[in-house]
Amino acid sequence: MHVILFLLAMFVPAVCFSQTLDIEKYEIRQEKAIIPLLIGAALVAVAVGIYTFLQMRKMQKKNQPKPNQLDGTIADEGTSFCDIAGSPHVHANITDIWGKSTQAIKKKSGGFLGVGKTSQVTGYRYYAKFAAFIGNRIEKFLGINFDNRKWILHDPKYYGPNFLQIYEPNLFGENEGGVAGVIDIHTGLPEPEPNPTYQQYFPLVSGYPYQSYLVFRGFSDPIDGQAYAAPAKSSFYLGNSGYMKEMLLWVKRIRVKNDGGKQWYDEKSEVGSGIQRYFPSDVYQPFQPTMAGTCSWIDPSGKHTVPWDAGTFPFIEVGQSYSYTYDYEKMEIVHQYKFPRSPGASDPSVVHMVSKYGMTMINEPFTKVAPLEWIGGTPKSDVMWGGAVIRSFKYSGLFFWGGGIFDAKLITTPGAKVEITTEDNTPIIAPFFTEQVDRVTASLYQQDLPKGIYKISVTIDGRYPSFENDYPPRPYAQMVLRGKTFTETEYEDINPIHKIREILTDDTAMGKPELDINDVNFIKAADRIWGEGLGISWAIDEKSCIDAIEELCYHIEAGVRVNRQSGLYEVVLFRDDWFEENEIHDIAENKIKDLSLEVMNSDDIVNQLNVTYYDRQRIKNSTFSVYENGSILTMGHANAESIDFPYFMNMRNAEIVANWKLKQYSTPAWKGTFTTGWREARKWNRYDLVKITWSKKWQGTILARIMKIDLGNGLNNEVMIDFEEVVPYSGEMNTSIVVDDSTEEKAEPAKPAIGETFEAPYYIAVQNIGQRKLDEELAYNQDVGFTFSTYRRPQWNALYAEITTANVDKPEDGWIVDGNAEFVTSGQFDQLVSRTTTQIPVKNLQIEGSLNQGDLIVVGSWIIGNVGQYEFMIIESFDTETSILTVKRGALDTIPFEWGVDTNFWLSNPENGLFSLTEYLAGQNVKASALTVTPSSKLEQLGSTPVYMRSRAIRPYPPANVKINGMFMPLYIEGGVQITWANRNRLQQTGGEMIGYFEGSVVLEPNTQTLLTIIGYDADGVVLSTQNANVTAVNTYTLPASSMDPNTRKINIVLRTVRDGYECLYPFTHDVLVSNLTAPQNVTFEVIEL
């Protein structure tokens, strides 16, 4: 273009020059002007021709295949992209954090019987607002999982498409707290508005078109204007640990493309739809079916009826707002009917009935029905005018019931009615119990309903009287259901053919025109994959387009090529029937110039594949193995290789493709290269099938797949073709599949957890609430005690155990929820354990964390029949190869016991398990129950175990390392008795290294006495003597034989500590036999030789 402008610049002055000449010399001068004119025109023509030629060459060069496309392969243009497709799990990328704050957690302590308690800060709750980016455009936000505890699902029916409210304040456990707040969901629309909360922090923030992200905020932000109690504040509640837990997001993008447009061939874009149902069998949930109806009312201007569009009717909401016009003067009234309904009323009927039947008021006890705007007249109450507004709400809708007991509770006021019928209005369910109190009715339902669709109808009408009079409240209906189908979750994957096409055409990837795609071919491939159900999901940060396409093809056994005749992109599925018979090529032997061959899999045939895939339901990689049994029997051994399917979300898809690949790996087949000068071979494409004849190696023909084509150069026009013999997919194989145990685990109802709740010793209590605070508690009441719980995980999907305790002597207090106990490492002894054994083989280890030197374990259980008998041990080492646990015996306030095979032990460090702040007194009859909680259920109250409160925290530790005549618990002794022991100190063992039973002595706890009792018995068990001694000042005691009755055959030794009237929990008690045999005297020996 610049050349043309230059030539025109030369040409125009030449023309202008000819027009400025004299008229007399016109002829000559005109002739001189024509010469440059002709030259200029010629140059312009040449320039235009050159420019046109260059543009044509440029277009030809642009459209012609790249050098590595000449054989039909896809050009690697170095393009990388990021993407979310299907329904994958994604890790959030937190970018901005603001609005950070803390809130002190205070708990009362001290005092006596509730009097004189003081508040003390025991921790902090942490809050923040933050933005978390997901990635490119998404279609739906399905849920979020904090710290792999459980999925908090987003249901647009309840929250809307761009909003999720979370209230899980104890998600991480009693001590760690949980999460609470609101998540704003931005799916990456082309022209989004900035998030208001984000914009308050950063005024210039973008709306981030085509970018999906979340904004976490508190409940009381002005966006929704709704305030909630702690721990939900203006910022998002993150827990009590001071750091942010890992978040896993569950998103979906299938039916929209990355650019926001509608998906190509949308009807076959989703593959493998499924549903997971959550069944909270332990709680009643508000029953909120989707219904539509009308609202009618009568006011001074007449009767009015307005429709209410389909939506979720929650039976009760918050507040009422009426706007009306009267005498052309605009007025606004906000009227909320609160309880108590009249001055001085302390027990309103609705509140009474709701509380009595274990229901909760939804968003406080106000009433609201469908929103509407009053038209004409004045909706005044009796106070404002002599009439009354009468309204009638009628709604109906259908709901699906999965079968089983329909267990519901309903509270209604006069003028409210709820009916459940079949679709044709046949009555199907009636309350089995009703109660009416002060014109408010409670109805209870329990009926076995078969699986099917049912109709629910709600009628709420009646007059709204003056709220200053003692009349029933406004019409009210609240229903809660022990639900069967609480939440339904979509499990869809994207068709990989759609994903391949999107990589080819999306402007953030390869950016090819849609016209470059063979649409008929891609539809054929999409139909086939959809029918096979081989959907994929992925979330990739950065990957080259070529790598991404190759990985997708690996998952579905396919290839992508550029057709050398049409120049269009095509997909070839490696299936036996993909090509028609007339599409398969045939080459005669005499047309092959030369051929080189080798046998695939000839050295060592692979007959086992170890397959890894992502299990979306279990949120982890899972594995299984596929075996070719015939090959294993023939070879005499298994030869394994590993393959990965990271984009398959279920075992079914991975199993199908793994079987296909195993057949290829385990079947010897030909591969090679041949050259030919046959012109027809130049028309072939990569991945085409060809029948090859080569009589030197096989009879007839083999069917081979073209893997590469080399067309040669200008000097040599021979075609070189790499091929592989086709192994039929449809053939039978003698295969078996072995699945890892963990892979077959499925979500199951909660099972009882094996563990212990016992009275906490002084050491564990100190480590949880502090020595100063505990000593203050004991100073007020020496008999106070706390419980400690440690439990083993009963199933793979168990989250924690909810620990509840109850004082049997005070049944009116009911069960108290102490908190959530995290599961701990546990196991069983694999042999009999004596009192002195320190190296113990263990089995059935369930590891929740490592077993470290200095860790504390507790042994014993009510299960073995010795209620209240426990022993603490200190881990010295654990040999993972031999499963030998080396321990110190009898730690803290316990002494060594004998333990049988299969005795349970649990890690019992103070930070493990659950320390409860519920205070009990000595002698109280306490029962404890552990309710296992899984993502879908909680164990029902099936039973309880006794916890004996014995003022354990105040009691002194017993004497340790007690030896009789230098031995620990000997069976018998000769002569006199010498007893030695070591002192222990309850206050000293609150920090540093804990000591075991058989270690040396420490300074005795102040004001503690050591008392010894020795009782002698004769052969018939008659008491011969009793000796009591205060041995506080020493660590040894000797009773010579001369001081013992000569008829003594057994002595009982009791060594204990006492302080301020409290005796140690486990005194040393042992019976030892006394031998009185003496050697014979004056005996003559005679030696006889044989």
Short mmCIF file of C-alpha atoms in Angstrom, two decimals, residues 422-839:
data_model
loop_
_atom_site.label_atom_id
_atom_site.label_comp_id
_atom_site.label_asym_id
_atom_site.label_seq_id
_atom_site.Cartn_x
_atom_site.Cartn_y
_atom_site.Cartn_z
CA THR A 422 -52.29 -37.67 45.70
CA GLU A 423 -52.05 -35.82 42.41
CA ASP A 424 -55.77 -36.39 41.85
CA ASN A 425 -56.62 -34.87 45.28
CA THR A 426 -57.30 -38.18 47.05
CA PRO A 427 -56.52 -37.69 50.78
CA ILE A 428 -53.42 -39.66 51.61
CA ILE A 429 -52.14 -38.55 55.00
CA ALA A 430 -53.76 -37.38 58.21
CA PRO A 431 -52.26 -36.44 61.59
CA PHE A 432 -52.07 -39.23 64.15
CA PHE A 433 -52.05 -36.71 66.99
CA THR A 434 -53.33 -33.15 67.43
CA GLU A 435 -53.26 -30.76 70.34
CA GLN A 436 -54.86 -27.33 70.65
CA VAL A 437 -53.71 -24.67 73.08
CA ASP A 438 -55.20 -21.20 73.05
CA ARG A 439 -56.53 -21.53 69.50
CA VAL A 440 -53.18 -22.78 68.17
CA THR A 441 -53.06 -26.37 66.88
CA ALA A 442 -50.15 -28.77 66.70
CA SER A 443 -50.45 -31.77 64.36
CA LEU A 444 -48.04 -34.70 64.19
CA TYR A 445 -47.71 -37.01 61.20
CA GLN A 446 -46.04 -40.41 60.92
CA GLN A 447 -47.14 -42.45 57.96
CA ASP A 448 -45.37 -44.84 55.61
CA LEU A 449 -45.70 -43.31 52.15
CA PRO A 450 -44.72 -45.27 49.07
CA LYS A 451 -42.36 -43.71 46.56
CA GLY A 452 -44.15 -41.28 44.29
CA ILE A 453 -45.34 -37.75 43.59
CA TYR A 454 -47.70 -36.06 46.04
CA LYS A 455 -49.61 -32.81 46.18
CA ILE A 456 -49.48 -30.31 49.02
CA SER A 457 -52.08 -27.59 49.41
CA VAL A 458 -51.89 -24.66 51.82
CA THR A 459 -54.73 -22.33 52.72
CA ILE A 460 -54.10 -19.39 55.03
CA ASP A 461 -56.91 -16.94 55.59
CA GLY A 462 -58.79 -15.08 58.29
CA ARG A 463 -59.15 -11.63 59.70
CA TYR A 464 -56.19 -9.67 61.04
CA PRO A 465 -57.42 -8.20 64.33
CA SER A 466 -55.88 -5.56 66.51
CA PHE A 467 -52.52 -6.49 67.90
CA GLU A 468 -53.35 -4.55 71.06
CA ASN A 469 -56.06 -7.03 72.01
CA ASP A 470 -55.48 -10.54 73.25
CA TYR A 471 -56.45 -12.25 70.02
CA PRO A 472 -54.67 -15.05 68.20
CA PRO A 473 -51.72 -13.92 66.11
CA ARG A 474 -51.98 -13.48 62.40
CA PRO A 475 -52.53 -16.67 60.42
CA TYR A 476 -49.46 -18.82 60.82
CA ALA A 477 -48.41 -22.19 59.44
CA GLN A 478 -45.06 -23.85 59.99
CA MET A 479 -44.18 -27.39 58.95
CA VAL A 480 -40.96 -29.32 59.57
CA LEU A 481 -40.16 -32.68 58.04
CA ARG A 482 -37.73 -35.44 58.85
CA GLY A 483 -36.78 -35.38 55.24
CA LYS A 484 -36.03 -38.11 52.75
CA THR A 485 -34.69 -36.07 49.84
CA PHE A 486 -33.02 -33.09 51.44
CA THR A 487 -30.74 -32.11 48.59
CA GLU A 488 -30.16 -33.34 45.09
CA THR A 489 -26.79 -32.80 43.47
CA GLU A 490 -25.98 -32.95 39.80
CA TYR A 491 -23.05 -35.12 38.74
CA GLU A 492 -22.57 -34.19 35.09
CA ASP A 493 -19.42 -34.40 32.98
CA ILE A 494 -18.75 -32.75 29.66
CA ASN A 495 -18.56 -34.66 26.41
CA PRO A 496 -14.81 -34.70 25.55
CA ILE A 497 -15.62 -34.14 21.87
CA HIS A 498 -17.18 -30.82 22.81
CA LYS A 499 -14.08 -29.97 24.82
CA ILE A 500 -11.77 -30.84 21.92
CA ARG A 501 -13.82 -28.66 19.57
CA GLU A 502 -13.72 -25.80 22.06
CA ILE A 503 -9.92 -25.99 22.30
CA LEU A 504 -9.70 -25.83 18.53
CA THR A 505 -12.06 -22.86 18.12
CA ASP A 506 -11.88 -20.77 21.31
CA ASP A 507 -9.95 -17.53 20.90
CA THR A 508 -8.13 -18.16 24.19
CA ALA A 509 -6.83 -21.47 22.81
CA MET A 510 -6.08 -22.31 19.15
CA GLY A 511 -8.64 -19.85 17.74
CA LYS A 512 -9.50 -21.77 14.55
CA PRO A 513 -12.58 -20.66 12.57
CA GLU A 514 -15.70 -22.77 13.00
CA LEU A 515 -15.58 -23.39 9.24
CA ASP A 516 -12.33 -25.33 9.74
CA ILE A 517 -14.21 -28.05 11.70
CA ASN A 518 -15.80 -31.04 9.98
CA ASP A 519 -19.16 -30.64 11.68
CA VAL A 520 -20.62 -33.93 10.47
CA ASN A 521 -17.63 -35.83 11.76
CA PHE A 522 -17.68 -34.12 15.17
CA ILE A 523 -21.40 -34.77 15.60
CA LYS A 524 -20.81 -38.44 14.80
CA ALA A 525 -18.04 -38.61 17.42
CA ALA A 526 -20.10 -36.70 20.01
CA ASP A 527 -23.04 -39.09 19.54
CA ARG A 528 -20.78 -42.10 20.00
CA ILE A 529 -19.06 -40.82 23.15
CA TRP A 530 -22.39 -39.70 24.61
CA GLY A 531 -23.77 -43.19 24.06
CA GLU A 532 -20.70 -44.73 25.69
CA GLY A 533 -21.03 -42.37 28.66
CA LEU A 534 -17.34 -41.41 28.66
CA GLY A 535 -17.65 -37.92 30.11
CA ILE A 536 -14.75 -36.00 31.62
CA SER A 537 -14.26 -33.10 34.02
CA TRP A 538 -11.13 -31.07 34.52
CA ALA A 539 -9.70 -27.90 36.01
CA ILE A 540 -6.32 -27.07 34.49
CA ASP A 541 -4.16 -24.07 35.33
CA GLU A 542 -1.94 -24.03 32.25
CA LYS A 543 -1.55 -26.55 29.50
CA SER A 544 -0.61 -26.41 25.85
CA CYS A 545 -3.47 -26.99 23.45
CA ILE A 546 -1.75 -29.96 21.84
CA ASP A 547 -1.08 -31.63 25.18
CA ALA A 548 -4.66 -31.07 26.26
CA ILE A 549 -6.08 -32.60 23.08
CA GLU A 550 -3.73 -35.58 23.30
CA GLU A 551 -4.71 -36.21 26.93
CA LEU A 552 -8.40 -36.10 26.04
CA CYS A 553 -7.82 -38.50 23.15
CA TYR A 554 -5.92 -40.82 25.51
CA HIS A 555 -9.00 -40.93 27.78
CA ILE A 556 -11.37 -41.96 25.00
CA GLU A 557 -9.04 -43.84 22.62
CA ALA A 558 -9.21 -41.37 19.77
CA GLY A 559 -7.11 -39.14 17.55
CA VAL A 560 -7.53 -35.67 16.03
CA ARG A 561 -6.27 -34.94 12.53
CA VAL A 562 -6.44 -32.45 9.70
CA ASN A 563 -7.97 -34.08 6.65
CA ARG A 564 -5.43 -33.54 3.88
CA GLN A 565 -8.09 -33.34 1.19
CA SER A 566 -10.59 -31.00 2.85
CA GLY A 567 -8.26 -29.18 5.26
CA LEU A 568 -10.83 -29.68 8.04
CA TYR A 569 -10.23 -30.90 11.57
CA GLU A 570 -11.65 -34.35 12.29
CA VAL A 571 -11.90 -36.81 15.18
CA VAL A 572 -11.24 -40.51 14.65
CA LEU A 573 -12.46 -42.86 17.38
CA PHE A 574 -10.44 -46.05 17.57
CA ARG A 575 -13.45 -48.35 17.38
CA ASP A 576 -13.93 -51.46 15.28
CA ASP A 577 -16.90 -50.01 13.39
CA TRP A 578 -15.84 -46.37 13.05
CA PHE A 579 -14.97 -46.66 9.35
CA GLU A 580 -17.33 -48.13 6.78
CA GLU A 581 -15.95 -50.96 4.64
CA ASN A 582 -15.68 -48.72 1.58
CA GLU A 583 -13.57 -46.24 3.59
CA ILE A 584 -10.86 -48.81 4.32
CA HIS A 585 -7.89 -48.70 1.91
CA ASP A 586 -6.22 -51.72 0.32
CA ILE A 587 -2.68 -51.92 -1.02
CA ALA A 588 -1.31 -54.83 -3.06
CA GLU A 589 2.02 -56.39 -2.16
CA ASN A 590 3.58 -55.45 -5.50
CA LYS A 591 2.94 -51.77 -4.79
CA ILE A 592 5.05 -51.85 -1.62
CA LYS A 593 8.65 -51.01 -2.39
CA ASP A 594 10.08 -52.08 0.96
CA LEU A 595 8.71 -52.89 4.40
CA SER A 596 10.28 -53.11 7.86
CA LEU A 597 8.46 -54.91 10.69
CA GLU A 598 8.61 -55.55 14.41
CA VAL A 599 6.21 -57.16 16.89
CA MET A 600 4.69 -54.88 19.49
CA ASN A 601 4.76 -56.22 23.07
CA SER A 602 7.09 -59.04 22.05
CA ASP A 603 9.68 -58.67 24.80
CA ASP A 604 7.46 -58.78 27.87
CA ILE A 605 3.72 -58.66 27.38
CA VAL A 606 1.87 -56.36 29.81
CA ASN A 607 -0.95 -58.35 31.41
CA GLN A 608 -1.81 -56.10 34.34
CA LEU A 609 -2.73 -52.42 34.43
CA ASN A 610 -2.77 -50.43 37.65
CA VAL A 611 -5.34 -47.71 36.97
CA THR A 612 -5.63 -44.37 38.77
CA TYR A 613 -8.59 -42.04 38.40
CA TYR A 614 -10.21 -39.25 40.41
CA ASP A 615 -13.13 -40.34 42.58
CA ARG A 616 -15.31 -37.25 42.75
CA GLN A 617 -17.58 -38.68 45.43
CA ARG A 618 -14.68 -39.50 47.76
CA ILE A 619 -12.66 -36.38 46.83
CA LYS A 620 -9.43 -38.26 46.20
CA ASN A 621 -7.47 -40.29 43.67
CA SER A 622 -8.46 -43.95 43.69
CA THR A 623 -6.91 -47.02 42.13
CA PHE A 624 -7.82 -50.45 40.88
CA SER A 625 -6.08 -53.12 38.81
CA VAL A 626 -7.13 -54.95 35.66
CA TYR A 627 -5.66 -58.42 34.93
CA GLU A 628 -5.55 -60.48 31.75
CA ASN A 629 -5.82 -63.90 33.38
CA GLY A 630 -5.02 -65.99 30.31
CA SER A 631 -1.76 -64.19 29.71
CA ILE A 632 -0.79 -64.44 33.37
CA LEU A 633 -1.36 -68.23 33.33
CA THR A 634 0.63 -68.58 30.12
CA MET A 635 3.58 -66.47 31.24
CA GLY A 636 3.50 -67.65 34.84
CA HIS A 637 3.72 -64.15 36.26
CA ALA A 638 2.13 -60.71 36.06
CA ASN A 639 3.84 -57.84 34.27
CA ALA A 640 2.25 -54.55 35.31
CA GLU A 641 2.19 -51.01 34.04
CA SER A 642 0.44 -47.97 35.47
CA ILE A 643 -1.96 -45.71 33.60
CA ASP A 644 -3.67 -42.52 34.76
CA PHE A 645 -7.10 -41.12 33.91
CA PRO A 646 -7.12 -37.83 35.85
CA TYR A 647 -10.20 -36.52 34.02
CA PHE A 648 -12.45 -39.50 34.68
CA MET A 649 -14.53 -38.86 37.79
CA ASN A 650 -15.77 -42.40 38.37
CA MET A 651 -14.48 -45.96 38.22
CA ARG A 652 -16.92 -47.03 35.52
CA ASN A 653 -15.32 -44.88 32.79
CA ALA A 654 -11.77 -45.75 33.85
CA GLU A 655 -12.64 -49.47 33.83
CA ILE A 656 -14.03 -49.38 30.28
CA VAL A 657 -11.01 -47.67 28.73
CA ALA A 658 -8.53 -49.63 30.86
CA ASN A 659 -9.92 -52.87 29.45
CA TRP A 660 -9.44 -51.54 25.92
CA LYS A 661 -5.86 -50.55 26.63
CA LEU A 662 -5.09 -53.86 28.38
CA LYS A 663 -6.12 -55.74 25.27
CA GLN A 664 -3.70 -53.69 23.19
CA TYR A 665 -0.85 -54.16 25.67
CA SER A 666 -1.39 -57.89 26.09
CA THR A 667 -1.84 -58.77 22.39
CA PRO A 668 1.24 -59.23 20.15
CA ALA A 669 0.69 -57.25 16.95
CA TRP A 670 2.69 -55.99 13.97
CA LYS A 671 3.99 -52.46 13.61
CA GLY A 672 6.27 -51.13 10.95
CA THR A 673 6.98 -48.80 8.04
CA PHE A 674 6.57 -49.26 4.28
CA THR A 675 7.28 -47.06 1.29
CA THR A 676 5.36 -46.94 -1.93
CA GLY A 677 5.32 -44.91 -5.11
CA TRP A 678 1.62 -45.62 -5.66
CA ARG A 679 -0.16 -42.35 -6.34
CA GLU A 680 -3.33 -43.34 -4.43
CA ALA A 681 -1.36 -43.55 -1.18
CA ARG A 682 -0.81 -39.80 -1.32
CA LYS A 683 -4.56 -39.34 -0.77
CA TRP A 684 -4.63 -41.25 2.48
CA ASN A 685 -4.98 -39.59 5.90
CA ARG A 686 -3.54 -40.20 9.30
CA TYR A 687 -5.56 -42.74 11.37
CA ASP A 688 -7.08 -44.24 8.19
CA LEU A 689 -7.28 -48.04 8.03
CA VAL A 690 -5.45 -49.98 5.35
CA LYS A 691 -5.32 -53.67 4.48
CA ILE A 692 -1.71 -54.74 3.92
CA THR A 693 -0.61 -57.87 2.07
CA TRP A 694 2.90 -59.24 2.78
CA SER A 695 3.23 -62.92 2.02
CA LYS A 696 6.69 -63.16 3.61
CA LYS A 697 5.21 -62.72 7.08
CA TRP A 698 1.52 -63.54 6.97
CA GLN A 699 -1.14 -65.04 4.79
CA GLY A 700 -3.80 -62.78 3.36
CA THR A 701 -3.99 -59.27 4.77
CA ILE A 702 -3.75 -57.55 8.11
CA LEU A 703 -5.75 -54.49 9.08
CA ALA A 704 -3.50 -51.64 10.10
CA ARG A 705 -3.96 -48.05 11.25
CA ILE A 706 -1.85 -45.33 9.61
CA MET A 707 0.01 -43.49 12.37
CA LYS A 708 2.18 -41.20 10.24
CA ILE A 709 2.56 -40.21 6.57
CA ASP A 710 5.73 -38.78 5.02
CA LEU A 711 5.09 -37.42 1.54
CA GLY A 712 8.74 -37.04 0.66
CA ASN A 713 10.27 -34.05 -1.13
CA GLY A 714 10.53 -32.74 -4.63
CA LEU A 715 13.34 -35.14 -5.51
CA ASN A 716 11.70 -38.24 -4.05
CA ASN A 717 7.95 -38.56 -4.28
CA GLU A 718 7.70 -41.91 -2.57
CA VAL A 719 5.27 -42.07 0.36
CA MET A 720 6.53 -43.47 3.67
CA ILE A 721 3.82 -44.75 6.01
CA ASP A 722 4.14 -45.83 9.66
CA PHE A 723 1.42 -48.26 10.70
CA GLU A 724 0.23 -50.41 13.62
CA GLU A 725 -1.87 -53.52 13.34
CA VAL A 726 -5.39 -52.99 14.67
CA VAL A 727 -6.31 -54.98 17.76
CA PRO A 728 -10.11 -55.41 17.75
CA TYR A 729 -11.86 -53.86 20.73
CA SER A 730 -14.89 -56.08 20.54
CA GLY A 731 -13.01 -59.36 21.12
CA GLU A 732 -13.48 -61.33 24.29
CA MET A 733 -10.87 -61.25 27.03
CA ASN A 734 -10.39 -63.31 30.18
CA THR A 735 -9.99 -60.34 32.52
CA SER A 736 -10.63 -59.65 36.16
CA ILE A 737 -10.69 -56.43 38.12
CA VAL A 738 -9.34 -56.01 41.63
CA VAL A 739 -10.40 -52.80 43.33
CA ASP A 740 -8.58 -51.27 46.26
CA ASP A 741 -10.61 -51.64 49.44
CA SER A 742 -10.83 -47.89 49.81
CA THR A 743 -12.29 -47.49 46.34
CA GLU A 744 -15.26 -49.74 47.05
CA GLU A 745 -16.17 -47.84 50.20
CA LYS A 746 -19.44 -46.05 49.70
CA ALA A 747 -21.29 -43.51 51.74
CA GLU A 748 -23.09 -45.41 54.48
CA PRO A 749 -25.10 -44.54 57.56
CA ALA A 750 -23.16 -43.50 60.61
CA LYS A 751 -21.78 -46.34 62.72
CA PRO A 752 -20.90 -46.35 66.44
CA ALA A 753 -17.37 -45.21 67.20
CA ILE A 754 -15.23 -47.32 69.53
CA GLY A 755 -13.59 -45.25 72.22
CA GLU A 756 -13.71 -43.99 75.75
CA THR A 757 -15.09 -41.11 77.74
CA PHE A 758 -13.50 -41.01 81.19
CA GLU A 759 -12.86 -38.55 83.98
CA ALA A 760 -9.88 -36.44 82.96
CA PRO A 761 -6.75 -36.71 85.14
CA TYR A 762 -5.09 -33.58 86.46
CA TYR A 763 -2.46 -33.47 83.69
CA ILE A 764 -4.97 -33.51 80.80
CA ALA A 765 -7.15 -30.92 82.52
CA VAL A 766 -4.16 -28.61 83.08
CA GLN A 767 -3.06 -28.84 79.45
CA ASN A 768 -6.56 -27.87 78.27
CA ILE A 769 -7.61 -25.08 80.65
CA GLY A 770 -4.35 -24.11 82.39
CA GLN A 771 -2.94 -25.01 85.79
CA ARG A 772 -3.88 -21.73 87.43
CA LYS A 773 -7.47 -21.89 86.29
CA LEU A 774 -7.82 -25.54 87.26
CA ASP A 775 -6.34 -24.94 90.70
CA GLU A 776 -8.83 -22.11 91.19
CA GLU A 777 -11.68 -24.45 90.23
CA LEU A 778 -10.43 -27.08 92.68
CA ALA A 779 -10.00 -24.46 95.40
CA TYR A 780 -13.70 -23.63 95.13
CA ASN A 781 -14.83 -27.23 94.86
CA GLN A 782 -12.40 -30.09 95.31
CA ASP A 783 -14.91 -32.63 93.99
CA VAL A 784 -15.30 -31.02 90.57
CA GLY A 785 -14.40 -33.17 87.58
CA PHE A 786 -14.30 -33.00 83.80
CA THR A 787 -14.62 -35.63 81.10
CA PHE A 788 -12.21 -36.46 78.29
CA SER A 789 -13.21 -38.40 75.15
CA THR A 790 -11.02 -40.22 72.65
CA TYR A 791 -12.51 -42.28 69.82
CA ARG A 792 -11.50 -44.33 66.79
CA ARG A 793 -12.89 -43.54 63.32
CA PRO A 794 -15.57 -46.18 62.65
CA GLN A 795 -15.85 -45.63 58.86
CA TRP A 796 -14.05 -43.80 56.10
CA ASN A 797 -16.58 -40.98 55.75
CA ALA A 798 -16.94 -40.20 59.46
CA LEU A 799 -16.19 -36.56 60.22
CA TYR A 800 -16.14 -36.52 64.01
CA ALA A 801 -17.99 -37.87 67.05
CA GLU A 802 -20.46 -35.60 68.80
CA ILE A 803 -19.97 -36.24 72.52
CA THR A 804 -23.02 -35.89 74.74
CA THR A 805 -23.21 -36.50 78.48
CA ALA A 806 -26.08 -36.71 80.91
CA ASN A 807 -26.45 -36.69 84.66
CA VAL A 808 -28.74 -39.61 85.38
CA ASP A 809 -29.63 -38.09 88.74
CA LYS A 810 -31.00 -35.02 86.95
CA PRO A 811 -33.03 -36.30 84.02
CA GLU A 812 -34.66 -32.90 83.58
CA ASP A 813 -31.33 -31.52 82.32
CA GLY A 814 -31.33 -34.00 79.44
CA TRP A 815 -28.31 -34.70 77.26
CA ILE A 816 -25.66 -31.99 77.12
CA VAL A 817 -23.62 -31.64 73.94
CA ASP A 818 -20.03 -31.35 75.14
CA GLY A 819 -18.60 -30.83 71.66
CA ASN A 820 -17.09 -32.69 68.73
CA ALA A 821 -14.24 -35.15 69.28
CA GLU A 822 -11.78 -35.48 66.42
CA PHE A 823 -10.83 -39.10 65.73
CA VAL A 824 -7.43 -40.26 66.95
CA THR A 825 -4.87 -42.92 66.07
CA SER A 826 -5.83 -46.21 67.68
CA GLY A 827 -5.16 -49.94 67.52
CA GLN A 828 -5.20 -53.23 69.41
CA PHE A 829 -2.66 -55.34 71.27
CA ASP A 830 -1.66 -58.48 69.39
CA GLN A 831 -0.59 -60.54 72.42
CA LEU A 832 -1.07 -60.83 76.17
CA VAL A 833 0.57 -57.92 77.93
CA SER A 834 1.94 -58.47 81.44
CA ARG A 835 2.42 -55.71 83.99
CA THR A 836 6.09 -55.33 83.08
CA THR A 837 5.94 -55.70 79.28
CA THR A 838 7.25 -52.62 77.49
CA GLN A 839 7.52 -53.89 73.90
#
